[in-house]
């Protein structure tokens, strides 16, 4: 077993293949685990079925993934099932940091959240850091929601092993012009639910709902209509960053 | 098919949602949004009360007449059936 630290937890991983360890290498620690995840061939088969089901739903050809890759997914799923017990949930979105503040972009797949994050990088240069471009963890504390880099960072592997307080969560949609408006938690909630990991375990699911309630008290929500011009990043950043940024 | 027991109630800024969990999430994706009265009806149905039982409870709790309660409960149950939850 090797132990990795993500979102303030030491996670023991016992895997069948080496690849998941390679993915997580940067997060390795020598410590006793808070919990352990183990994969069995059945977990890999289940990921294969899930992936095929999603492909069919989206009308794509079914991709024959290798076991190594499917095991990586199985491991993160098990981590996501455990994390609500530690006030943490997995969120599908692109998380970035600027001047020490976290911003999380969420949208349906294919809308362009990663493209938008890249525009922020172009606009802000050295002030910008990727936290996790695909599946960050978010931990709720008494003071703030904190977004964490993890090794599960999308196809371009854009992430850093850092934690930043989450300032805003921005729901993206494509538009001809660039415009942004603050929205209420009530308005944001149905779309948040589409991007948050919903555990299969009832207890973990109920905890996740409680964490989302907390999130709505700690974070500002925005809806951004944007195109792919750098102006989109300017409009979004100016609206969400502390004044004077 | 009754999937009410496989749902979790959650509140966001005064609005209530019933969200499916586990097996229920495979049969029914999405959420049911409801007001406070809807949420109370939902809870009573989750407890296993039948339509008449829910009507009786609402009449007592909200001091409404039977026709009003029956109409509210009927509408709400229709909504749940329409969503495939009941």
PDB file of C-alpha atoms in Angstrom:
ATOM      1  CA  UNK A   1       0.000   0.000   0.000  1.00  0.00           C
ATOM      2  CA  UNK A   2       1.150   3.533  -0.758  1.00  0.00           C
ATOM      3  CA  UNK A   3      -0.271   6.623   0.897  1.00  0.00           C
ATOM      4  CA  UNK A   4      -1.211   9.895  -0.818  1.00  0.00           C
ATOM      5  CA  UNK A   5      -2.397  13.137   0.711  1.00  0.00           C
ATOM      6  CA  UNK A   6      -5.341  14.879  -0.942  1.00  0.00           C
ATOM      7  CA  UNK A   7      -7.556  17.547   0.583  1.00  0.00           C
ATOM      8  CA  UNK A   8      -5.930  17.147   4.018  1.00  0.00           C
ATOM      9  CA  UNK A   9      -6.459  13.370   4.155  1.00  0.00           C
ATOM     10  CA  UNK A  10      -3.951  10.542   3.936  1.00  0.00           C
ATOM     11  CA  UNK A  11      -5.365   7.993   1.542  1.00  0.00           C
ATOM     12  CA  UNK A  12      -3.957   4.482   1.290  1.00  0.00           C
ATOM     13  CA  UNK A  13      -4.217   2.987  -2.181  1.00  0.00           C
ATOM     14  CA  UNK A  14      -3.892  -0.722  -2.899  1.00  0.00           C
ATOM     15  CA  UNK A  15      -4.122  -1.109  -6.649  1.00  0.00           C
ATOM     16  CA  UNK A  16      -3.830  -3.964  -9.133  1.00  0.00           C
ATOM     17  CA  UNK A  17      -1.850  -1.910 -11.653  1.00  0.00           C
ATOM     18  CA  UNK A  18       1.012   0.510 -11.327  1.00  0.00           C
ATOM     19  CA  UNK A  19      -0.506   3.314 -13.350  1.00  0.00           C
ATOM     20  CA  UNK A  20      -2.674   4.794 -10.602  1.00  0.00           C
ATOM     21  CA  UNK A  21       0.456   5.115  -8.438  1.00  0.00           C
ATOM     22  CA  UNK A  22       2.245   6.932 -11.235  1.00  0.00           C
ATOM     23  CA  UNK A  23      -0.674   9.336 -11.552  1.00  0.00           C
ATOM     24  CA  UNK A  24      -0.682  10.098  -7.846  1.00  0.00           C
ATOM     25  CA  UNK A  25       3.109  10.191  -7.337  1.00  0.00           C
ATOM     26  CA  UNK A  26       3.293  13.917  -6.638  1.00  0.00           C
ATOM     27  CA  UNK A  27       0.885  13.485  -3.720  1.00  0.00           C
ATOM     28  CA  UNK A  28       2.811  10.663  -2.012  1.00  0.00           C
ATOM     29  CA  UNK A  29       3.462  10.893   1.720  1.00  0.00           C
ATOM     30  CA  UNK A  30       4.953   8.611   4.329  1.00  0.00           C
ATOM     31  CA  UNK A  31       2.148   8.529   6.851  1.00  0.00           C
ATOM     32  CA  UNK A  32      -0.557   6.346   8.302  1.00  0.00           C
ATOM     33  CA  UNK A  33      -3.685   6.427   6.143  1.00  0.00           C
ATOM     34  CA  UNK A  34      -6.971   7.955   7.309  1.00  0.00           C
ATOM     35  CA  UNK A  35      -8.664   5.395   5.066  1.00  0.00           C
ATOM     36  CA  UNK A  36      -7.698   2.836   2.450  1.00  0.00           C
ATOM     37  CA  UNK A  37      -9.146   2.174  -0.989  1.00  0.00           C
ATOM     38  CA  UNK A  38      -8.641  -1.176  -2.705  1.00  0.00           C
ATOM     39  CA  UNK A  39      -9.600  -2.154  -6.194  1.00  0.00           C
ATOM     40  CA  UNK A  40     -10.758  -5.564  -7.385  1.00  0.00           C
ATOM     41  CA  UNK A  41     -11.337  -6.721 -10.984  1.00  0.00           C
ATOM     42  CA  UNK A  42     -15.084  -6.216 -10.406  1.00  0.00           C
ATOM     43  CA  UNK A  43     -14.472  -2.476  -9.783  1.00  0.00           C
ATOM     44  CA  UNK A  44     -12.691  -2.221 -13.111  1.00  0.00           C
ATOM     45  CA  UNK A  45     -15.530  -4.031 -14.889  1.00  0.00           C
ATOM     46  CA  UNK A  46     -17.985  -1.652 -13.323  1.00  0.00           C
ATOM     47  CA  UNK A  47     -16.080   1.377 -14.587  1.00  0.00           C
ATOM     48  CA  UNK A  48     -16.037  -0.200 -18.045  1.00  0.00           C
ATOM     49  CA  UNK A  49     -19.816  -0.589 -17.936  1.00  0.00           C
ATOM     50  CA  UNK A  50     -20.305   2.960 -16.654  1.00  0.00           C
ATOM     51  CA  UNK A  51     -18.081   4.379 -19.340  1.00  0.00           C
ATOM     52  CA  UNK A  52     -19.841   2.401 -22.080  1.00  0.00           C
ATOM     53  CA  UNK A  53     -23.231   3.513 -20.779  1.00  0.00           C
ATOM     54  CA  UNK A  54     -22.157   7.156 -20.882  1.00  0.00           C
ATOM     55  CA  UNK A  55     -20.785   6.769 -24.409  1.00  0.00           C
ATOM     56  CA  UNK A  56     -24.084   5.270 -25.570  1.00  0.00           C
ATOM     57  CA  UNK A  57     -26.101   7.990 -23.830  1.00  0.00           C
ATOM     58  CA  UNK A  58     -24.047  10.661 -25.575  1.00  0.00           C
ATOM     59  CA  UNK A  59     -24.330   8.831 -28.892  1.00  0.00           C
ATOM     60  CA  UNK A  60     -20.552   8.271 -29.116  1.00  0.00           C
ATOM     61  CA  UNK A  61     -18.819   5.063 -30.145  1.00  0.00           C
ATOM     62  CA  UNK A  62     -17.965   2.979 -27.070  1.00  0.00           C
ATOM     63  CA  UNK A  63     -14.286   3.420 -26.239  1.00  0.00           C
ATOM     64  CA  UNK A  64     -12.479   0.162 -25.239  1.00  0.00           C
ATOM     65  CA  UNK A  65     -10.453   1.572 -22.319  1.00  0.00           C
ATOM     66  CA  UNK A  66      -7.554  -0.358 -20.811  1.00  0.00           C
ATOM     67  CA  UNK A  67      -7.887  -1.817 -17.335  1.00  0.00           C
ATOM     68  CA  UNK A  68      -5.153   0.501 -16.049  1.00  0.00           C
ATOM     69  CA  UNK A  69      -7.148   3.596 -16.932  1.00  0.00           C
ATOM     70  CA  UNK A  70     -10.412   2.151 -15.622  1.00  0.00           C
ATOM     71  CA  UNK A  71      -8.704   1.326 -12.355  1.00  0.00           C
ATOM     72  CA  UNK A  72      -7.653   4.954 -11.995  1.00  0.00           C
ATOM     73  CA  UNK A  73     -11.321   5.927 -12.287  1.00  0.00           C
ATOM     74  CA  UNK A  74     -12.343   3.239  -9.793  1.00  0.00           C
ATOM     75  CA  UNK A  75      -9.834   4.543  -7.259  1.00  0.00           C
ATOM     76  CA  UNK A  76     -11.057   8.131  -7.532  1.00  0.00           C
ATOM     77  CA  UNK A  77     -14.656   6.973  -7.275  1.00  0.00           C
ATOM     78  CA  UNK A  78     -13.847   5.209  -4.011  1.00  0.00           C
ATOM     79  CA  UNK A  79     -12.065   8.302  -2.749  1.00  0.00           C
ATOM     80  CA  UNK A  80     -15.084  10.440  -3.704  1.00  0.00           C
ATOM     81  CA  UNK A  81     -17.365   8.039  -1.819  1.00  0.00           C
ATOM     82  CA  UNK A  82     -15.273   8.406   1.342  1.00  0.00           C
ATOM     83  CA  UNK A  83     -14.564  12.132   1.242  1.00  0.00           C
ATOM     84  CA  UNK A  84     -17.958  13.480   2.359  1.00  0.00           C
ATOM     85  CA  UNK A  85     -17.179  11.995   5.792  1.00  0.00           C
ATOM     86  CA  UNK A  86     -14.353  14.565   5.891  1.00  0.00           C
ATOM     87  CA  UNK A  87     -16.530  17.508   4.757  1.00  0.00           C
ATOM     88  CA  UNK A  88     -15.167  17.208   1.232  1.00  0.00           C
ATOM     89  CA  UNK A  89     -16.773  16.501  -2.121  1.00  0.00           C
ATOM     90  CA  UNK A  90     -15.666  16.022  -5.689  1.00  0.00           C
ATOM     91  CA  UNK A  91     -16.790  18.611  -8.195  1.00  0.00           C
ATOM     92  CA  UNK A  92     -16.523  18.325 -11.951  1.00  0.00           C
ATOM     93  CA  UNK A  93     -15.176  21.647 -13.159  1.00  0.00           C
ATOM     94  CA  UNK A  94     -12.075  23.680 -13.854  1.00  0.00           C
ATOM     95  CA  UNK A  95     -10.560  25.265 -10.743  1.00  0.00           C
ATOM     96  CA  UNK A  96      -7.984  28.018 -11.049  1.00  0.00           C
ATOM     97  CA  UNK A  97      -6.224  30.360  -8.621  1.00  0.00           C
ATOM     98  CA  UNK A  98      -5.383  34.033  -9.048  1.00  0.00           C
ATOM     99  CA  UNK A  99      -3.664  36.083  -6.313  1.00  0.00           C
ATOM    100  CA  UNK A 100      -4.426  33.327  -3.818  1.00  0.00           C
ATOM    101  CA  UNK A 101      -8.161  33.110  -4.544  1.00  0.00           C
ATOM    102  CA  UNK A 102      -9.861  30.107  -6.114  1.00  0.00           C
ATOM    103  CA  UNK A 103     -12.389  30.302  -8.933  1.00  0.00           C
ATOM    104  CA  UNK A 104     -14.335  27.303 -10.145  1.00  0.00           C
ATOM    105  CA  UNK A 105     -15.859  27.071 -13.625  1.00  0.00           C
ATOM    106  CA  UNK A 106     -18.653  24.606 -14.233  1.00  0.00           C
ATOM    107  CA  UNK A 107     -20.529  23.711 -17.380  1.00  0.00           C
ATOM    108  CA  UNK A 108     -21.795  20.778 -19.335  1.00  0.00           C
ATOM    109  CA  UNK A 109     -18.999  18.843 -21.033  1.00  0.00           C
ATOM    110  CA  UNK A 110     -17.937  20.450 -24.265  1.00  0.00           C
ATOM    111  CA  UNK A 111     -19.060  23.989 -23.353  1.00  0.00           C
ATOM    112  CA  UNK A 112     -15.502  25.222 -23.058  1.00  0.00           C
ATOM    113  CA  UNK A 113     -14.633  25.613 -19.375  1.00  0.00           C
ATOM    114  CA  UNK A 114     -11.056  24.472 -19.966  1.00  0.00           C
ATOM    115  CA  UNK A 115     -10.788  26.855 -22.910  1.00  0.00           C
ATOM    116  CA  UNK A 116     -12.034  29.655 -20.690  1.00  0.00           C
ATOM    117  CA  UNK A 117      -9.528  28.755 -17.952  1.00  0.00           C
ATOM    118  CA  UNK A 118      -6.769  28.983 -20.568  1.00  0.00           C
ATOM    119  CA  UNK A 119      -7.954  32.491 -21.451  1.00  0.00           C
ATOM    120  CA  UNK A 120      -7.512  33.460 -17.808  1.00  0.00           C
ATOM    121  CA  UNK A 121      -3.972  32.133 -17.972  1.00  0.00           C
ATOM    122  CA  UNK A 122      -3.294  34.270 -21.036  1.00  0.00           C
ATOM    123  CA  UNK A 123      -4.820  37.338 -19.429  1.00  0.00           C
ATOM    124  CA  UNK A 124      -3.235  37.011 -15.991  1.00  0.00           C
ATOM    125  CA  UNK A 125       0.114  35.370 -16.701  1.00  0.00           C
ATOM    126  CA  UNK A 126       2.140  34.680 -13.560  1.00  0.00           C
ATOM    127  CA  UNK A 127      -0.719  35.615 -11.264  1.00  0.00           C
ATOM    128  CA  UNK A 128      -2.559  32.537 -12.546  1.00  0.00           C
ATOM    129  CA  UNK A 129      -2.197  28.896 -11.410  1.00  0.00           C
ATOM    130  CA  UNK A 130      -4.233  25.855 -12.321  1.00  0.00           C
ATOM    131  CA  UNK A 131      -5.659  24.132  -9.251  1.00  0.00           C
ATOM    132  CA  UNK A 132      -7.302  21.295 -11.174  1.00  0.00           C
ATOM    133  CA  UNK A 133      -8.769  21.532 -14.656  1.00  0.00           C
ATOM    134  CA  UNK A 134     -11.221  18.651 -14.310  1.00  0.00           C
ATOM    135  CA  UNK A 135     -12.139  17.105 -10.967  1.00  0.00           C
ATOM    136  CA  UNK A 136     -10.983  19.123  -7.940  1.00  0.00           C
ATOM    137  CA  UNK A 137     -11.971  18.342  -4.384  1.00  0.00           C
ATOM    138  CA  UNK A 138     -13.768  21.019  -2.363  1.00  0.00           C
ATOM    139  CA  UNK A 139     -13.605  21.010   1.424  1.00  0.00           C
ATOM    140  CA  UNK A 140     -16.030  22.957   3.559  1.00  0.00           C
ATOM    141  CA  UNK A 141     -14.590  24.519   6.691  1.00  0.00           C
ATOM    142  CA  UNK A 142     -16.110  26.922   9.196  1.00  0.00           C
ATOM    143  CA  UNK A 143     -14.414  29.862   7.524  1.00  0.00           C
ATOM    144  CA  UNK A 144     -14.457  29.027   3.831  1.00  0.00           C
ATOM    145  CA  UNK A 145     -14.836  26.526   1.052  1.00  0.00           C
ATOM    146  CA  UNK A 146     -11.367  25.405   0.021  1.00  0.00           C
ATOM    147  CA  UNK A 147     -10.558  23.960  -3.396  1.00  0.00           C
ATOM    148  CA  UNK A 148      -7.730  21.429  -3.748  1.00  0.00           C
ATOM    149  CA  UNK A 149      -5.575  20.219  -6.566  1.00  0.00           C
ATOM    150  CA  UNK A 150      -5.656  16.440  -7.051  1.00  0.00           C
ATOM    151  CA  UNK A 151      -3.944  14.064  -9.501  1.00  0.00           C
ATOM    152  CA  UNK A 152      -7.197  13.630 -11.421  1.00  0.00           C
ATOM    153  CA  UNK A 153      -6.771  16.686 -13.556  1.00  0.00           C
ATOM    154  CA  UNK A 154      -8.187  16.002 -17.018  1.00  0.00           C
ATOM    155  CA  UNK A 155      -6.678  15.037 -20.304  1.00  0.00           C
ATOM    156  CA  UNK A 156      -4.092  17.838 -20.338  1.00  0.00           C
ATOM    157  CA  UNK A 157      -2.954  17.185 -16.737  1.00  0.00           C
ATOM    158  CA  UNK A 158      -3.353  20.752 -15.590  1.00  0.00           C
ATOM    159  CA  UNK A 159      -3.167  20.926 -11.830  1.00  0.00           C
ATOM    160  CA  UNK A 160      -1.018  21.792  -8.853  1.00  0.00           C
ATOM    161  CA  UNK A 161      -0.864  20.304  -5.403  1.00  0.00           C
ATOM    162  CA  UNK A 162      -2.226  23.423  -3.711  1.00  0.00           C
ATOM    163  CA  UNK A 163      -5.247  24.601  -1.747  1.00  0.00           C
ATOM    164  CA  UNK A 164      -6.957  27.983  -2.089  1.00  0.00           C
ATOM    165  CA  UNK A 165     -10.119  29.475  -0.618  1.00  0.00           C
ATOM    166  CA  UNK A 166     -12.874  29.408  -3.182  1.00  0.00           C
ATOM    167  CA  UNK A 167     -14.113  32.899  -3.969  1.00  0.00           C
ATOM    168  CA  UNK A 168     -16.612  32.262  -6.738  1.00  0.00           C
ATOM    169  CA  UNK A 169     -18.248  29.515  -8.710  1.00  0.00           C
ATOM    170  CA  UNK A 170     -19.059  30.439 -12.272  1.00  0.00           C
ATOM    171  CA  UNK A 171     -21.547  28.599 -14.464  1.00  0.00           C
ATOM    172  CA  UNK A 172     -20.507  28.906 -18.077  1.00  0.00           C
ATOM    173  CA  UNK A 173     -22.570  28.970 -21.215  1.00  0.00           C
ATOM    174  CA  UNK A 174     -21.610  29.893 -24.706  1.00  0.00           C
ATOM    175  CA  UNK A 175     -22.713  33.239 -26.040  1.00  0.00           C
ATOM    176  CA  UNK A 176     -21.977  35.528 -28.970  1.00  0.00           C
ATOM    177  CA  UNK A 177     -21.142  38.371 -26.574  1.00  0.00           C
ATOM    178  CA  UNK A 178     -19.428  38.259 -23.182  1.00  0.00           C
ATOM    179  CA  UNK A 179     -21.574  39.052 -20.178  1.00  0.00           C
ATOM    180  CA  UNK A 180     -21.662  37.991 -16.551  1.00  0.00           C
ATOM    181  CA  UNK A 181     -24.222  38.361 -13.785  1.00  0.00           C
ATOM    182  CA  UNK A 182     -24.376  37.283 -10.146  1.00  0.00           C
ATOM    183  CA  UNK A 183     -26.975  34.586  -9.565  1.00  0.00           C
ATOM    184  CA  UNK A 184     -28.586  33.279  -6.402  1.00  0.00           C
ATOM    185  CA  UNK A 185     -27.679  29.935  -4.882  1.00  0.00           C
ATOM    186  CA  UNK A 186     -31.230  28.910  -5.650  1.00  0.00           C
ATOM    187  CA  UNK A 187     -30.708  29.582  -9.321  1.00  0.00           C
ATOM    188  CA  UNK A 188     -27.325  27.864  -9.345  1.00  0.00           C
ATOM    189  CA  UNK A 189     -28.286  24.769  -7.394  1.00  0.00           C
ATOM    190  CA  UNK A 190     -29.850  22.580 -10.135  1.00  0.00           C
ATOM    191  CA  UNK A 191     -26.760  23.076 -12.287  1.00  0.00           C
ATOM    192  CA  UNK A 192     -24.401  22.446  -9.357  1.00  0.00           C
ATOM    193  CA  UNK A 193     -26.141  19.138  -8.836  1.00  0.00           C
ATOM    194  CA  UNK A 194     -25.235  18.097 -12.372  1.00  0.00           C
ATOM    195  CA  UNK A 195     -21.533  18.579 -11.637  1.00  0.00           C
ATOM    196  CA  UNK A 196     -21.135  17.394  -8.063  1.00  0.00           C
ATOM    197  CA  UNK A 197     -20.249  13.750  -7.408  1.00  0.00           C
ATOM    198  CA  UNK A 198     -23.333  12.089  -5.940  1.00  0.00           C
ATOM    199  CA  UNK A 199     -22.191   9.166  -3.778  1.00  0.00           C
ATOM    200  CA  UNK A 200     -24.029   5.867  -4.021  1.00  0.00           C
ATOM    201  CA  UNK A 201     -23.873   5.496  -0.275  1.00  0.00           C
ATOM    202  CA  UNK A 202     -26.894   7.167   1.282  1.00  0.00           C
ATOM    203  CA  UNK A 203     -25.050   8.587   4.274  1.00  0.00           C
ATOM    204  CA  UNK A 204     -22.311  10.058   2.076  1.00  0.00           C
ATOM    205  CA  UNK A 205     -24.932  11.467  -0.279  1.00  0.00           C
ATOM    206  CA  UNK A 206     -26.827  13.147   2.552  1.00  0.00           C
ATOM    207  CA  UNK A 207     -23.569  14.651   3.814  1.00  0.00           C
ATOM    208  CA  UNK A 208     -22.804  15.936   0.318  1.00  0.00           C
ATOM    209  CA  UNK A 209     -26.166  17.715   0.242  1.00  0.00           C
ATOM    210  CA  UNK A 210     -25.327  19.354   3.571  1.00  0.00           C
ATOM    211  CA  UNK A 211     -21.930  20.424   2.229  1.00  0.00           C
ATOM    212  CA  UNK A 212     -23.562  21.973  -0.831  1.00  0.00           C
ATOM    213  CA  UNK A 213     -25.858  23.941   1.466  1.00  0.00           C
ATOM    214  CA  UNK A 214     -22.782  25.265   3.250  1.00  0.00           C
ATOM    215  CA  UNK A 215     -21.115  26.027  -0.060  1.00  0.00           C
ATOM    216  CA  UNK A 216     -24.042  28.219  -1.055  1.00  0.00           C
ATOM    217  CA  UNK A 217     -23.406  30.328   2.065  1.00  0.00           C
ATOM    218  CA  UNK A 218     -19.670  30.680   1.502  1.00  0.00           C
ATOM    219  CA  UNK A 219     -19.251  31.252  -2.209  1.00  0.00           C
ATOM    220  CA  UNK A 220     -20.598  33.743  -4.733  1.00  0.00           C
ATOM    221  CA  UNK A 221     -22.280  32.367  -7.830  1.00  0.00           C
ATOM    222  CA  UNK A 222     -22.168  33.829 -11.307  1.00  0.00           C
ATOM    223  CA  UNK A 223     -23.470  32.967 -14.723  1.00  0.00           C
ATOM    224  CA  UNK A 224     -21.130  33.778 -17.575  1.00  0.00           C
ATOM    225  CA  UNK A 225     -22.115  33.862 -21.221  1.00  0.00           C
ATOM    226  CA  UNK A 226     -18.918  33.868 -23.203  1.00  0.00           C
ATOM    227  CA  UNK A 227     -17.176  33.380 -26.500  1.00  0.00           C
ATOM    228  CA  UNK A 228     -13.559  32.324 -26.948  1.00  0.00           C
ATOM    229  CA  UNK A 229     -11.982  35.792 -27.055  1.00  0.00           C
ATOM    230  CA  UNK A 230      -9.605  36.986 -24.358  1.00  0.00           C
ATOM    231  CA  UNK A 231     -12.234  39.619 -23.580  1.00  0.00           C
ATOM    232  CA  UNK A 232     -14.313  36.815 -22.013  1.00  0.00           C
ATOM    233  CA  UNK A 233     -11.627  36.316 -19.353  1.00  0.00           C
ATOM    234  CA  UNK A 234     -11.429  40.070 -18.720  1.00  0.00           C
ATOM    235  CA  UNK A 235     -15.176  40.372 -18.216  1.00  0.00           C
ATOM    236  CA  UNK A 236     -15.306  37.323 -15.923  1.00  0.00           C
ATOM    237  CA  UNK A 237     -12.252  38.207 -13.843  1.00  0.00           C
ATOM    238  CA  UNK A 238     -13.262  41.828 -13.293  1.00  0.00           C
ATOM    239  CA  UNK A 239     -16.700  40.781 -12.067  1.00  0.00           C
ATOM    240  CA  UNK A 240     -15.509  38.060  -9.700  1.00  0.00           C
ATOM    241  CA  UNK A 241     -12.150  39.241  -8.358  1.00  0.00           C
ATOM    242  CA  UNK A 242     -11.842  41.530  -5.322  1.00  0.00           C
ATOM    243  CA  UNK A 243     -12.213  45.138  -6.433  1.00  0.00           C
ATOM    244  CA  UNK A 244      -8.962  46.722  -7.491  1.00  0.00           C
ATOM    245  CA  UNK A 245      -7.486  43.417  -8.766  1.00  0.00           C
TER     246      UNK A 245
ATOM    247  CA  UNK B   1     -43.024   1.836  -8.139  1.00  0.00           C
ATOM    248  CA  UNK B   2     -42.339   3.869  -5.031  1.00  0.00           C
ATOM    249  CA  UNK B   3     -38.879   5.370  -4.866  1.00  0.00           C
ATOM    250  CA  UNK B   4     -39.642   7.942  -2.172  1.00  0.00           C
ATOM    251  CA  UNK B   5     -37.601   6.128   0.455  1.00  0.00           C
ATOM    252  CA  UNK B   6     -34.563   6.373  -1.825  1.00  0.00           C
ATOM    253  CA  UNK B   7     -34.705  10.139  -1.938  1.00  0.00           C
ATOM    254  CA  UNK B   8     -33.130  12.813   0.195  1.00  0.00           C
ATOM    255  CA  UNK B   9     -34.704  16.149   0.995  1.00  0.00           C
ATOM    256  CA  UNK B  10     -32.523  19.216   0.909  1.00  0.00           C
ATOM    257  CA  UNK B  11     -33.171  22.935   1.269  1.00  0.00           C
ATOM    258  CA  UNK B  12     -31.518  25.787  -0.596  1.00  0.00           C
ATOM    259  CA  UNK B  13     -32.595  29.333   0.302  1.00  0.00           C
ATOM    260  CA  UNK B  14     -36.096  28.309   1.308  1.00  0.00           C
ATOM    261  CA  UNK B  15     -36.720  26.056  -1.648  1.00  0.00           C
ATOM    262  CA  UNK B  16     -36.901  22.303  -1.129  1.00  0.00           C
ATOM    263  CA  UNK B  17     -35.631  19.575  -3.412  1.00  0.00           C
ATOM    264  CA  UNK B  18     -36.057  15.809  -3.375  1.00  0.00           C
ATOM    265  CA  UNK B  19     -32.968  14.202  -4.868  1.00  0.00           C
ATOM    266  CA  UNK B  20     -32.713  10.499  -5.769  1.00  0.00           C
ATOM    267  CA  UNK B  21     -29.888   8.477  -4.262  1.00  0.00           C
ATOM    268  CA  UNK B  22     -28.407   5.048  -5.063  1.00  0.00           C
ATOM    269  CA  UNK B  23     -30.744   2.753  -7.010  1.00  0.00           C
ATOM    270  CA  UNK B  24     -33.391   5.470  -7.325  1.00  0.00           C
ATOM    271  CA  UNK B  25     -30.868   7.699  -9.123  1.00  0.00           C
ATOM    272  CA  UNK B  26     -30.569   5.047 -11.836  1.00  0.00           C
ATOM    273  CA  UNK B  27     -34.325   5.013 -12.456  1.00  0.00           C
ATOM    274  CA  UNK B  28     -34.972   8.696 -12.067  1.00  0.00           C
ATOM    275  CA  UNK B  29     -32.466  11.403 -12.841  1.00  0.00           C
ATOM    276  CA  UNK B  30     -33.136  14.983 -11.885  1.00  0.00           C
ATOM    277  CA  UNK B  31     -34.740  16.518  -8.848  1.00  0.00           C
ATOM    278  CA  UNK B  32     -38.171  17.538  -7.688  1.00  0.00           C
ATOM    279  CA  UNK B  33     -38.461  21.138  -6.577  1.00  0.00           C
ATOM    280  CA  UNK B  34     -41.155  22.010  -4.084  1.00  0.00           C
ATOM    281  CA  UNK B  35     -42.369  24.595  -1.634  1.00  0.00           C
ATOM    282  CA  UNK B  36     -42.716  24.057   2.104  1.00  0.00           C
ATOM    283  CA  UNK B  37     -46.151  22.454   1.846  1.00  0.00           C
ATOM    284  CA  UNK B  38     -44.960  20.147  -0.927  1.00  0.00           C
ATOM    285  CA  UNK B  39     -42.038  19.166   1.250  1.00  0.00           C
ATOM    286  CA  UNK B  40     -44.393  18.324   4.119  1.00  0.00           C
ATOM    287  CA  UNK B  41     -46.579  16.184   1.809  1.00  0.00           C
ATOM    288  CA  UNK B  42     -43.429  14.472   0.559  1.00  0.00           C
ATOM    289  CA  UNK B  43     -42.312  13.676   4.105  1.00  0.00           C
ATOM    290  CA  UNK B  44     -45.702  12.216   4.986  1.00  0.00           C
ATOM    291  CA  UNK B  45     -45.646  10.039   1.880  1.00  0.00           C
ATOM    292  CA  UNK B  46     -42.106   8.943   2.782  1.00  0.00           C
ATOM    293  CA  UNK B  47     -43.407   7.894   6.191  1.00  0.00           C
ATOM    294  CA  UNK B  48     -45.779   5.575   4.353  1.00  0.00           C
ATOM    295  CA  UNK B  49     -49.041   7.512   4.753  1.00  0.00           C
ATOM    296  CA  UNK B  50     -51.655   7.002   2.029  1.00  0.00           C
ATOM    297  CA  UNK B  51     -53.448   9.856   0.276  1.00  0.00           C
ATOM    298  CA  UNK B  52     -56.243  10.042   2.864  1.00  0.00           C
ATOM    299  CA  UNK B  53     -53.715   9.985   5.687  1.00  0.00           C
ATOM    300  CA  UNK B  54     -51.774  12.867   4.168  1.00  0.00           C
ATOM    301  CA  UNK B  55     -54.967  14.897   3.644  1.00  0.00           C
ATOM    302  CA  UNK B  56     -55.977  14.375   7.282  1.00  0.00           C
ATOM    303  CA  UNK B  57     -52.537  15.416   8.529  1.00  0.00           C
ATOM    304  CA  UNK B  58     -52.467  18.557   6.383  1.00  0.00           C
ATOM    305  CA  UNK B  59     -55.949  19.612   7.566  1.00  0.00           C
ATOM    306  CA  UNK B  60     -54.692  19.477  11.156  1.00  0.00           C
ATOM    307  CA  UNK B  61     -51.278  21.029  10.633  1.00  0.00           C
ATOM    308  CA  UNK B  62     -52.295  23.859   8.327  1.00  0.00           C
ATOM    309  CA  UNK B  63     -55.911  24.273   9.467  1.00  0.00           C
ATOM    310  CA  UNK B  64     -57.267  24.015   5.944  1.00  0.00           C
ATOM    311  CA  UNK B  65     -60.580  22.478   4.862  1.00  0.00           C
ATOM    312  CA  UNK B  66     -60.718  19.028   3.378  1.00  0.00           C
ATOM    313  CA  UNK B  67     -61.404  20.173  -0.211  1.00  0.00           C
ATOM    314  CA  UNK B  68     -58.302  22.394  -0.215  1.00  0.00           C
ATOM    315  CA  UNK B  69     -56.088  19.744   1.349  1.00  0.00           C
ATOM    316  CA  UNK B  70     -57.395  17.042  -0.999  1.00  0.00           C
ATOM    317  CA  UNK B  71     -56.809  19.209  -4.034  1.00  0.00           C
ATOM    318  CA  UNK B  72     -53.242  20.106  -2.933  1.00  0.00           C
ATOM    319  CA  UNK B  73     -52.334  16.523  -2.167  1.00  0.00           C
ATOM    320  CA  UNK B  74     -53.914  15.269  -5.406  1.00  0.00           C
ATOM    321  CA  UNK B  75     -51.984  17.822  -7.471  1.00  0.00           C
ATOM    322  CA  UNK B  76     -48.732  16.994  -5.730  1.00  0.00           C
ATOM    323  CA  UNK B  77     -49.134  13.246  -6.117  1.00  0.00           C
ATOM    324  CA  UNK B  78     -49.926  13.840  -9.797  1.00  0.00           C
ATOM    325  CA  UNK B  79     -46.651  15.734 -10.078  1.00  0.00           C
ATOM    326  CA  UNK B  80     -44.715  12.867  -8.466  1.00  0.00           C
ATOM    327  CA  UNK B  81     -46.370  10.335 -10.761  1.00  0.00           C
ATOM    328  CA  UNK B  82     -45.587  12.519 -13.744  1.00  0.00           C
ATOM    329  CA  UNK B  83     -41.935  12.593 -12.703  1.00  0.00           C
ATOM    330  CA  UNK B  84     -41.909   8.799 -12.389  1.00  0.00           C
ATOM    331  CA  UNK B  85     -41.203   8.849  -8.667  1.00  0.00           C
ATOM    332  CA  UNK B  86     -44.499   7.259  -7.620  1.00  0.00           C
TER     333      UNK B  86
END
